[in-house]
């Protein structure tokens, strides 16, 4: 009983610390890492603000009014039926133990979760497509309380305007644009507002963030800093993560030196293959090579890789260890809500002396 009492006190203290700046218009929740949203808790629900949720957005804000007593222009909470347009949205629902609220998804072939796949098979969840292939008729028939959407740019968001016109609330989510892994994870608090379980989301977040920060403290003691390259070219262009992207910052947290970190972009940057080749002569570790499992598959991307030093001299690891039979990759699903595990994987690759006999969860080594 004594330990249970201490645990309850801990929960109260943690939840209280996450609520600051009481005003006549509600209580602003403390968001520690994310830049893309704000939460104001009111006596009847939440007022949410999403900031710049797509690439190229400059000062755009979207407001969502959530209430337990529905009025015009509001979204009734807790929601009962949701459509998720990204696998990361699914991951947030899974972490919150609320997948029963999902009635529709986009791209069944991209889903790793056995739970969601089973719901697709038995008809409890429908695949409604995306973009030009978005099935408006099926989506409207699902009668969702909200559609969680994302867009690469403003143009990609235009199809969702029809849903708003049909009276279906579309909520824009920009988790993928956060510049830290914990910032992306913190969107779990945003999703929790729609389910009215913010306290639980705060405890989940605090637990993972604590694990993550302990790992960064461990690796900070290491003196080695391996040079790291990311990705492969696509149709003659090598899109590299920006120097202030969540992957660049995670490589830094794992004790690596990302070779294209000398910029402040949180978006991907297009480089020529020649530029990357010239910059990557002294690479120690190469990660995130699309779906490649062998060096021969890497060579198939471009014959010039036959002369690429990292292919011969570097350690190569891909983030595709957890693939299902459809080749859906769990790194883009559960990895979003467990960045502490992803970080430990990277640390074990960059600094194998810190976690001896550790088996990576999301990364596989490419040997031949």
PDB file of C-alpha atoms in Angstrom, residues 97-335:
ATOM      1  CA  UNK A  97      -5.252   1.604 -26.181  1.00  0.00           C
ATOM      2  CA  UNK A  98      -8.027   3.114 -28.305  1.00  0.00           C
ATOM      3  CA  UNK A  99      -7.842   1.294 -31.655  1.00  0.00           C
ATOM      4  CA  UNK A 100     -11.518   0.337 -31.331  1.00  0.00           C
ATOM      5  CA  UNK A 101     -12.265   3.976 -32.187  1.00  0.00           C
ATOM      6  CA  UNK A 102     -10.637   3.636 -35.639  1.00  0.00           C
ATOM      7  CA  UNK A 103     -13.190   2.953 -38.379  1.00  0.00           C
ATOM      8  CA  UNK A 104     -11.116   3.854 -41.443  1.00  0.00           C
ATOM      9  CA  UNK A 105      -7.491   4.035 -42.575  1.00  0.00           C
ATOM     10  CA  UNK A 106      -5.540   4.958 -45.696  1.00  0.00           C
ATOM     11  CA  UNK A 107      -3.376   2.279 -47.300  1.00  0.00           C
ATOM     12  CA  UNK A 108      -4.000  -1.131 -45.739  1.00  0.00           C
ATOM     13  CA  UNK A 109      -0.804  -2.465 -47.335  1.00  0.00           C
ATOM     14  CA  UNK A 110       1.261  -0.017 -45.248  1.00  0.00           C
ATOM     15  CA  UNK A 111      -0.107  -1.190 -41.886  1.00  0.00           C
ATOM     16  CA  UNK A 112       2.082  -3.365 -39.671  1.00  0.00           C
ATOM     17  CA  UNK A 113      -0.170  -3.724 -36.620  1.00  0.00           C
ATOM     18  CA  UNK A 114      -1.638  -7.231 -36.387  1.00  0.00           C
ATOM     19  CA  UNK A 115      -4.530  -5.776 -34.432  1.00  0.00           C
ATOM     20  CA  UNK A 116      -5.459  -3.319 -37.194  1.00  0.00           C
ATOM     21  CA  UNK A 117      -4.932  -5.914 -39.948  1.00  0.00           C
ATOM     22  CA  UNK A 118      -7.354  -8.250 -38.174  1.00  0.00           C
ATOM     23  CA  UNK A 119      -9.923  -5.440 -37.912  1.00  0.00           C
ATOM     24  CA  UNK A 120      -9.505  -4.826 -41.657  1.00  0.00           C
ATOM     25  CA  UNK A 121     -10.098  -8.491 -42.379  1.00  0.00           C
ATOM     26  CA  UNK A 122     -13.260  -8.705 -40.312  1.00  0.00           C
ATOM     27  CA  UNK A 123     -14.643  -5.449 -41.720  1.00  0.00           C
ATOM     28  CA  UNK A 124     -14.446  -3.328 -38.564  1.00  0.00           C
ATOM     29  CA  UNK A 125     -12.032  -0.982 -40.345  1.00  0.00           C
ATOM     30  CA  UNK A 126     -12.257   0.141 -43.988  1.00  0.00           C
ATOM     31  CA  UNK A 127      -9.446   1.242 -46.310  1.00  0.00           C
ATOM     32  CA  UNK A 128     -10.649   4.517 -47.869  1.00  0.00           C
ATOM     33  CA  UNK A 129      -7.667   5.300 -50.116  1.00  0.00           C
ATOM     34  CA  UNK A 130      -5.813   8.590 -50.453  1.00  0.00           C
ATOM     35  CA  UNK A 131      -5.368  11.606 -52.757  1.00  0.00           C
ATOM     36  CA  UNK A 132      -6.909  11.062 -56.194  1.00  0.00           C
ATOM     37  CA  UNK A 133      -7.967   7.599 -55.017  1.00  0.00           C
ATOM     38  CA  UNK A 134      -9.758   8.782 -51.880  1.00  0.00           C
ATOM     39  CA  UNK A 135     -13.145   7.030 -51.805  1.00  0.00           C
ATOM     40  CA  UNK A 136     -15.439   9.855 -50.657  1.00  0.00           C
ATOM     41  CA  UNK A 137     -18.573   7.721 -50.825  1.00  0.00           C
ATOM     42  CA  UNK A 138     -17.174   5.030 -48.526  1.00  0.00           C
ATOM     43  CA  UNK A 139     -15.682   7.603 -46.198  1.00  0.00           C
ATOM     44  CA  UNK A 140     -18.957   9.495 -45.813  1.00  0.00           C
ATOM     45  CA  UNK A 141     -20.789   6.206 -45.232  1.00  0.00           C
ATOM     46  CA  UNK A 142     -18.406   5.481 -42.355  1.00  0.00           C
ATOM     47  CA  UNK A 143     -19.794   8.617 -40.684  1.00  0.00           C
ATOM     48  CA  UNK A 144     -16.597   9.391 -38.735  1.00  0.00           C
ATOM     49  CA  UNK A 145     -16.530  11.958 -35.948  1.00  0.00           C
ATOM     50  CA  UNK A 146     -13.172  13.178 -37.272  1.00  0.00           C
ATOM     51  CA  UNK A 147     -10.647  12.485 -40.037  1.00  0.00           C
ATOM     52  CA  UNK A 148      -7.000  12.865 -39.025  1.00  0.00           C
ATOM     53  CA  UNK A 149      -5.174  14.000 -42.164  1.00  0.00           C
ATOM     54  CA  UNK A 150      -1.723  15.136 -43.210  1.00  0.00           C
ATOM     55  CA  UNK A 151      -0.278  16.724 -46.317  1.00  0.00           C
ATOM     56  CA  UNK A 152       3.165  17.131 -47.838  1.00  0.00           C
ATOM     57  CA  UNK A 153       2.095  20.527 -49.187  1.00  0.00           C
ATOM     58  CA  UNK A 154      -1.060  22.633 -49.515  1.00  0.00           C
ATOM     59  CA  UNK A 155      -1.974  20.996 -52.836  1.00  0.00           C
ATOM     60  CA  UNK A 156      -2.082  17.535 -51.253  1.00  0.00           C
ATOM     61  CA  UNK A 157      -4.649  18.770 -48.721  1.00  0.00           C
ATOM     62  CA  UNK A 158      -7.188  19.966 -51.317  1.00  0.00           C
ATOM     63  CA  UNK A 159      -9.069  16.613 -51.504  1.00  0.00           C
ATOM     64  CA  UNK A 160     -10.037  16.987 -47.846  1.00  0.00           C
ATOM     65  CA  UNK A 161     -11.984  20.191 -48.519  1.00  0.00           C
ATOM     66  CA  UNK A 162     -14.858  18.073 -49.862  1.00  0.00           C
ATOM     67  CA  UNK A 163     -15.086  16.335 -46.503  1.00  0.00           C
ATOM     68  CA  UNK A 164     -15.361  19.608 -44.616  1.00  0.00           C
ATOM     69  CA  UNK A 165     -18.101  20.636 -47.040  1.00  0.00           C
ATOM     70  CA  UNK A 166     -19.887  17.355 -46.247  1.00  0.00           C
ATOM     71  CA  UNK A 167     -19.801  18.204 -42.542  1.00  0.00           C
ATOM     72  CA  UNK A 168     -17.035  15.767 -41.625  1.00  0.00           C
ATOM     73  CA  UNK A 169     -14.373  17.489 -39.470  1.00  0.00           C
ATOM     74  CA  UNK A 170     -10.869  17.170 -40.908  1.00  0.00           C
ATOM     75  CA  UNK A 171      -8.032  17.683 -38.432  1.00  0.00           C
ATOM     76  CA  UNK A 172      -4.567  18.390 -39.837  1.00  0.00           C
ATOM     77  CA  UNK A 173      -1.655  16.643 -38.121  1.00  0.00           C
ATOM     78  CA  UNK A 174       1.945  17.721 -38.628  1.00  0.00           C
ATOM     79  CA  UNK A 175       3.783  15.275 -36.387  1.00  0.00           C
ATOM     80  CA  UNK A 176       6.221  14.308 -39.158  1.00  0.00           C
ATOM     81  CA  UNK A 177       7.529  17.897 -39.314  1.00  0.00           C
ATOM     82  CA  UNK A 178       8.701  18.001 -35.706  1.00  0.00           C
ATOM     83  CA  UNK A 179      12.458  18.428 -35.367  1.00  0.00           C
ATOM     84  CA  UNK A 180      12.900  15.989 -32.482  1.00  0.00           C
ATOM     85  CA  UNK A 181      11.712  12.446 -31.879  1.00  0.00           C
ATOM     86  CA  UNK A 182      10.214  13.455 -28.532  1.00  0.00           C
ATOM     87  CA  UNK A 183       8.488  16.367 -30.241  1.00  0.00           C
ATOM     88  CA  UNK A 184       6.856  13.927 -32.623  1.00  0.00           C
ATOM     89  CA  UNK A 185       5.889  11.599 -29.778  1.00  0.00           C
ATOM     90  CA  UNK A 186       4.331  14.498 -27.873  1.00  0.00           C
ATOM     91  CA  UNK A 187       1.535  14.591 -30.464  1.00  0.00           C
ATOM     92  CA  UNK A 188       0.111  11.718 -28.425  1.00  0.00           C
ATOM     93  CA  UNK A 189      -1.259  14.434 -26.118  1.00  0.00           C
ATOM     94  CA  UNK A 190      -2.980  16.043 -29.110  1.00  0.00           C
ATOM     95  CA  UNK A 191      -4.708  12.781 -30.079  1.00  0.00           C
ATOM     96  CA  UNK A 192      -5.592  12.122 -26.439  1.00  0.00           C
ATOM     97  CA  UNK A 193      -7.661  15.330 -26.347  1.00  0.00           C
ATOM     98  CA  UNK A 194     -10.092  13.815 -28.873  1.00  0.00           C
ATOM     99  CA  UNK A 195     -10.384  10.718 -26.693  1.00  0.00           C
ATOM    100  CA  UNK A 196     -10.522  12.783 -23.490  1.00  0.00           C
ATOM    101  CA  UNK A 197      -7.692  10.827 -21.841  1.00  0.00           C
ATOM    102  CA  UNK A 198      -4.979  13.480 -21.629  1.00  0.00           C
ATOM    103  CA  UNK A 199      -3.768  12.344 -18.201  1.00  0.00           C
ATOM    104  CA  UNK A 200      -2.957   8.891 -19.554  1.00  0.00           C
ATOM    105  CA  UNK A 201      -1.130  10.342 -22.566  1.00  0.00           C
ATOM    106  CA  UNK A 202       0.996  12.511 -20.276  1.00  0.00           C
ATOM    107  CA  UNK A 203       2.046   9.490 -18.224  1.00  0.00           C
ATOM    108  CA  UNK A 204       2.892   7.521 -21.367  1.00  0.00           C
ATOM    109  CA  UNK A 205       4.895  10.417 -22.777  1.00  0.00           C
ATOM    110  CA  UNK A 206       6.761  11.108 -19.528  1.00  0.00           C
ATOM    111  CA  UNK A 207       7.776   7.440 -19.234  1.00  0.00           C
ATOM    112  CA  UNK A 208       9.178   7.237 -22.783  1.00  0.00           C
ATOM    113  CA  UNK A 209      10.824  10.673 -22.551  1.00  0.00           C
ATOM    114  CA  UNK A 210      12.517   9.656 -19.304  1.00  0.00           C
ATOM    115  CA  UNK A 211      13.911   6.513 -20.940  1.00  0.00           C
ATOM    116  CA  UNK A 212      15.068   8.547 -23.937  1.00  0.00           C
ATOM    117  CA  UNK A 213      16.833  11.178 -21.840  1.00  0.00           C
ATOM    118  CA  UNK A 214      18.587   8.563 -19.706  1.00  0.00           C
ATOM    119  CA  UNK A 215      20.001   7.036 -22.902  1.00  0.00           C
ATOM    120  CA  UNK A 216      21.270  10.422 -24.152  1.00  0.00           C
ATOM    121  CA  UNK A 217      23.049  10.894 -20.813  1.00  0.00           C
ATOM    122  CA  UNK A 218      24.714   7.501 -21.183  1.00  0.00           C
ATOM    123  CA  UNK A 219      26.007   8.144 -24.681  1.00  0.00           C
ATOM    124  CA  UNK A 220      27.215  11.642 -23.775  1.00  0.00           C
ATOM    125  CA  UNK A 221      30.069   9.977 -21.871  1.00  0.00           C
ATOM    126  CA  UNK A 222      31.457   8.433 -25.062  1.00  0.00           C
ATOM    127  CA  UNK A 223      34.295  10.218 -26.834  1.00  0.00           C
ATOM    128  CA  UNK A 224      33.808   8.560 -30.245  1.00  0.00           C
ATOM    129  CA  UNK A 225      31.572  10.290 -32.830  1.00  0.00           C
ATOM    130  CA  UNK A 226      31.092   8.226 -36.005  1.00  0.00           C
ATOM    131  CA  UNK A 227      30.218   9.985 -39.273  1.00  0.00           C
ATOM    132  CA  UNK A 228      26.741   9.000 -40.478  1.00  0.00           C
ATOM    133  CA  UNK A 229      25.121   9.015 -43.925  1.00  0.00           C
ATOM    134  CA  UNK A 230      21.373   8.611 -44.453  1.00  0.00           C
ATOM    135  CA  UNK A 231      19.289   7.343 -47.364  1.00  0.00           C
ATOM    136  CA  UNK A 232      19.519   6.509 -51.048  1.00  0.00           C
ATOM    137  CA  UNK A 233      18.861   8.530 -54.208  1.00  0.00           C
ATOM    138  CA  UNK A 234      15.465   8.573 -55.893  1.00  0.00           C
ATOM    139  CA  UNK A 235      15.338   9.126 -59.663  1.00  0.00           C
ATOM    140  CA  UNK A 236      18.706  10.839 -59.708  1.00  0.00           C
ATOM    141  CA  UNK A 237      18.185  13.007 -56.621  1.00  0.00           C
ATOM    142  CA  UNK A 238      19.308  12.231 -53.068  1.00  0.00           C
ATOM    143  CA  UNK A 239      16.788  13.630 -50.605  1.00  0.00           C
ATOM    144  CA  UNK A 240      18.626  13.985 -47.315  1.00  0.00           C
ATOM    145  CA  UNK A 241      17.040  14.874 -43.960  1.00  0.00           C
ATOM    146  CA  UNK A 242      17.490  18.502 -43.018  1.00  0.00           C
ATOM    147  CA  UNK A 243      20.028  19.411 -40.356  1.00  0.00           C
ATOM    148  CA  UNK A 244      17.253  20.236 -37.902  1.00  0.00           C
ATOM    149  CA  UNK A 245      15.001  17.264 -38.711  1.00  0.00           C
ATOM    150  CA  UNK A 246      14.006  14.756 -36.053  1.00  0.00           C
ATOM    151  CA  UNK A 247      16.285  12.117 -37.620  1.00  0.00           C
ATOM    152  CA  UNK A 248      19.290  14.446 -37.697  1.00  0.00           C
ATOM    153  CA  UNK A 249      18.720  15.364 -34.068  1.00  0.00           C
ATOM    154  CA  UNK A 250      18.226  11.718 -33.089  1.00  0.00           C
ATOM    155  CA  UNK A 251      21.548  10.801 -34.726  1.00  0.00           C
ATOM    156  CA  UNK A 252      23.103  13.548 -32.612  1.00  0.00           C
ATOM    157  CA  UNK A 253      21.348  12.221 -29.488  1.00  0.00           C
ATOM    158  CA  UNK A 254      22.758   8.762 -30.294  1.00  0.00           C
ATOM    159  CA  UNK A 255      26.288  10.137 -30.394  1.00  0.00           C
ATOM    160  CA  UNK A 256      26.731  10.267 -34.160  1.00  0.00           C
ATOM    161  CA  UNK A 257      27.778  13.028 -36.562  1.00  0.00           C
ATOM    162  CA  UNK A 258      25.248  13.399 -39.370  1.00  0.00           C
ATOM    163  CA  UNK A 259      27.273  14.763 -42.270  1.00  0.00           C
ATOM    164  CA  UNK A 260      24.517  17.080 -43.587  1.00  0.00           C
ATOM    165  CA  UNK A 261      23.651  18.724 -40.280  1.00  0.00           C
ATOM    166  CA  UNK A 262      25.112  22.112 -41.249  1.00  0.00           C
ATOM    167  CA  UNK A 263      21.725  23.707 -41.999  1.00  0.00           C
ATOM    168  CA  UNK A 264      18.574  24.618 -40.060  1.00  0.00           C
ATOM    169  CA  UNK A 265      15.995  22.848 -42.198  1.00  0.00           C
ATOM    170  CA  UNK A 266      13.538  20.358 -40.700  1.00  0.00           C
ATOM    171  CA  UNK A 267      12.480  19.251 -44.191  1.00  0.00           C
ATOM    172  CA  UNK A 268      14.257  16.970 -46.677  1.00  0.00           C
ATOM    173  CA  UNK A 269      16.778  18.632 -48.986  1.00  0.00           C
ATOM    174  CA  UNK A 270      17.417  17.564 -52.621  1.00  0.00           C
ATOM    175  CA  UNK A 271      21.096  16.952 -53.391  1.00  0.00           C
ATOM    176  CA  UNK A 272      22.737  15.585 -56.513  1.00  0.00           C
ATOM    177  CA  UNK A 273      24.265  12.119 -56.292  1.00  0.00           C
ATOM    178  CA  UNK A 274      27.640  13.658 -57.119  1.00  0.00           C
ATOM    179  CA  UNK A 275      27.396  16.059 -54.178  1.00  0.00           C
ATOM    180  CA  UNK A 276      26.592  13.242 -51.754  1.00  0.00           C
ATOM    181  CA  UNK A 277      29.371  11.050 -53.176  1.00  0.00           C
ATOM    182  CA  UNK A 278      31.903  13.840 -52.675  1.00  0.00           C
ATOM    183  CA  UNK A 279      30.699  14.512 -49.124  1.00  0.00           C
ATOM    184  CA  UNK A 280      30.576  10.887 -48.015  1.00  0.00           C
ATOM    185  CA  UNK A 281      34.169   9.759 -48.519  1.00  0.00           C
ATOM    186  CA  UNK A 282      34.850   9.215 -44.813  1.00  0.00           C
ATOM    187  CA  UNK A 283      31.570   7.716 -43.656  1.00  0.00           C
ATOM    188  CA  UNK A 284      31.654   5.253 -40.776  1.00  0.00           C
ATOM    189  CA  UNK A 285      27.979   4.232 -40.762  1.00  0.00           C
ATOM    190  CA  UNK A 286      25.268   4.314 -43.442  1.00  0.00           C
ATOM    191  CA  UNK A 287      21.608   3.950 -42.421  1.00  0.00           C
ATOM    192  CA  UNK A 288      18.048   4.048 -43.842  1.00  0.00           C
ATOM    193  CA  UNK A 289      18.451   2.541 -47.314  1.00  0.00           C
ATOM    194  CA  UNK A 290      14.798   2.277 -48.341  1.00  0.00           C
ATOM    195  CA  UNK A 291      13.881  -1.432 -48.518  1.00  0.00           C
ATOM    196  CA  UNK A 292      17.351  -2.778 -49.343  1.00  0.00           C
ATOM    197  CA  UNK A 293      18.449  -5.955 -47.589  1.00  0.00           C
ATOM    198  CA  UNK A 294      21.665  -6.664 -49.520  1.00  0.00           C
ATOM    199  CA  UNK A 295      24.532  -4.701 -51.061  1.00  0.00           C
ATOM    200  CA  UNK A 296      23.468  -5.965 -54.467  1.00  0.00           C
ATOM    201  CA  UNK A 297      20.094  -4.254 -54.012  1.00  0.00           C
ATOM    202  CA  UNK A 298      21.938  -1.031 -53.156  1.00  0.00           C
ATOM    203  CA  UNK A 299      23.943  -1.328 -56.386  1.00  0.00           C
ATOM    204  CA  UNK A 300      20.723  -1.657 -58.362  1.00  0.00           C
ATOM    205  CA  UNK A 301      19.824   1.921 -57.406  1.00  0.00           C
ATOM    206  CA  UNK A 302      22.738   3.315 -59.399  1.00  0.00           C
ATOM    207  CA  UNK A 303      25.726   1.537 -61.012  1.00  0.00           C
ATOM    208  CA  UNK A 304      28.045   4.256 -59.681  1.00  0.00           C
ATOM    209  CA  UNK A 305      27.650   2.763 -56.205  1.00  0.00           C
ATOM    210  CA  UNK A 306      30.225   0.216 -57.320  1.00  0.00           C
ATOM    211  CA  UNK A 307      32.803   2.965 -56.681  1.00  0.00           C
ATOM    212  CA  UNK A 308      31.143   4.357 -53.550  1.00  0.00           C
ATOM    213  CA  UNK A 309      33.540   4.030 -50.612  1.00  0.00           C
ATOM    214  CA  UNK A 310      30.831   3.629 -47.889  1.00  0.00           C
ATOM    215  CA  UNK A 311      29.518   0.527 -49.686  1.00  0.00           C
ATOM    216  CA  UNK A 312      32.933  -1.082 -49.237  1.00  0.00           C
ATOM    217  CA  UNK A 313      34.210   0.406 -46.000  1.00  0.00           C
ATOM    218  CA  UNK A 314      31.260   1.456 -43.815  1.00  0.00           C
ATOM    219  CA  UNK A 315      28.919  -0.374 -41.476  1.00  0.00           C
ATOM    220  CA  UNK A 316      25.504  -0.434 -43.166  1.00  0.00           C
ATOM    221  CA  UNK A 317      22.256  -0.759 -41.228  1.00  0.00           C
ATOM    222  CA  UNK A 318      18.714  -0.479 -42.507  1.00  0.00           C
ATOM    223  CA  UNK A 319      15.604   0.317 -40.480  1.00  0.00           C
ATOM    224  CA  UNK A 320      13.601  -2.559 -41.951  1.00  0.00           C
ATOM    225  CA  UNK A 321      14.031  -5.357 -39.423  1.00  0.00           C
ATOM    226  CA  UNK A 322      10.325  -5.400 -38.574  1.00  0.00           C
ATOM    227  CA  UNK A 323       8.576  -6.032 -41.894  1.00  0.00           C
ATOM    228  CA  UNK A 324       5.413  -8.099 -42.251  1.00  0.00           C
ATOM    229  CA  UNK A 325       4.375 -10.209 -45.251  1.00  0.00           C
ATOM    230  CA  UNK A 326       3.054  -7.066 -46.993  1.00  0.00           C
ATOM    231  CA  UNK A 327       6.440  -5.345 -46.456  1.00  0.00           C
ATOM    232  CA  UNK A 328       4.798  -2.845 -44.103  1.00  0.00           C
ATOM    233  CA  UNK A 329       7.511  -1.410 -41.839  1.00  0.00           C
ATOM    234  CA  UNK A 330       6.859  -1.108 -38.111  1.00  0.00           C
ATOM    235  CA  UNK A 331       9.625   1.509 -37.803  1.00  0.00           C
ATOM    236  CA  UNK A 332       7.132   4.024 -39.238  1.00  0.00           C
ATOM    237  CA  UNK A 333       4.413   2.815 -36.891  1.00  0.00           C
ATOM    238  CA  UNK A 334       5.373   1.712 -33.385  1.00  0.00           C
ATOM    239  CA  UNK A 335       8.778   3.353 -33.811  1.00  0.00           C
TER     240      UNK A 335
END
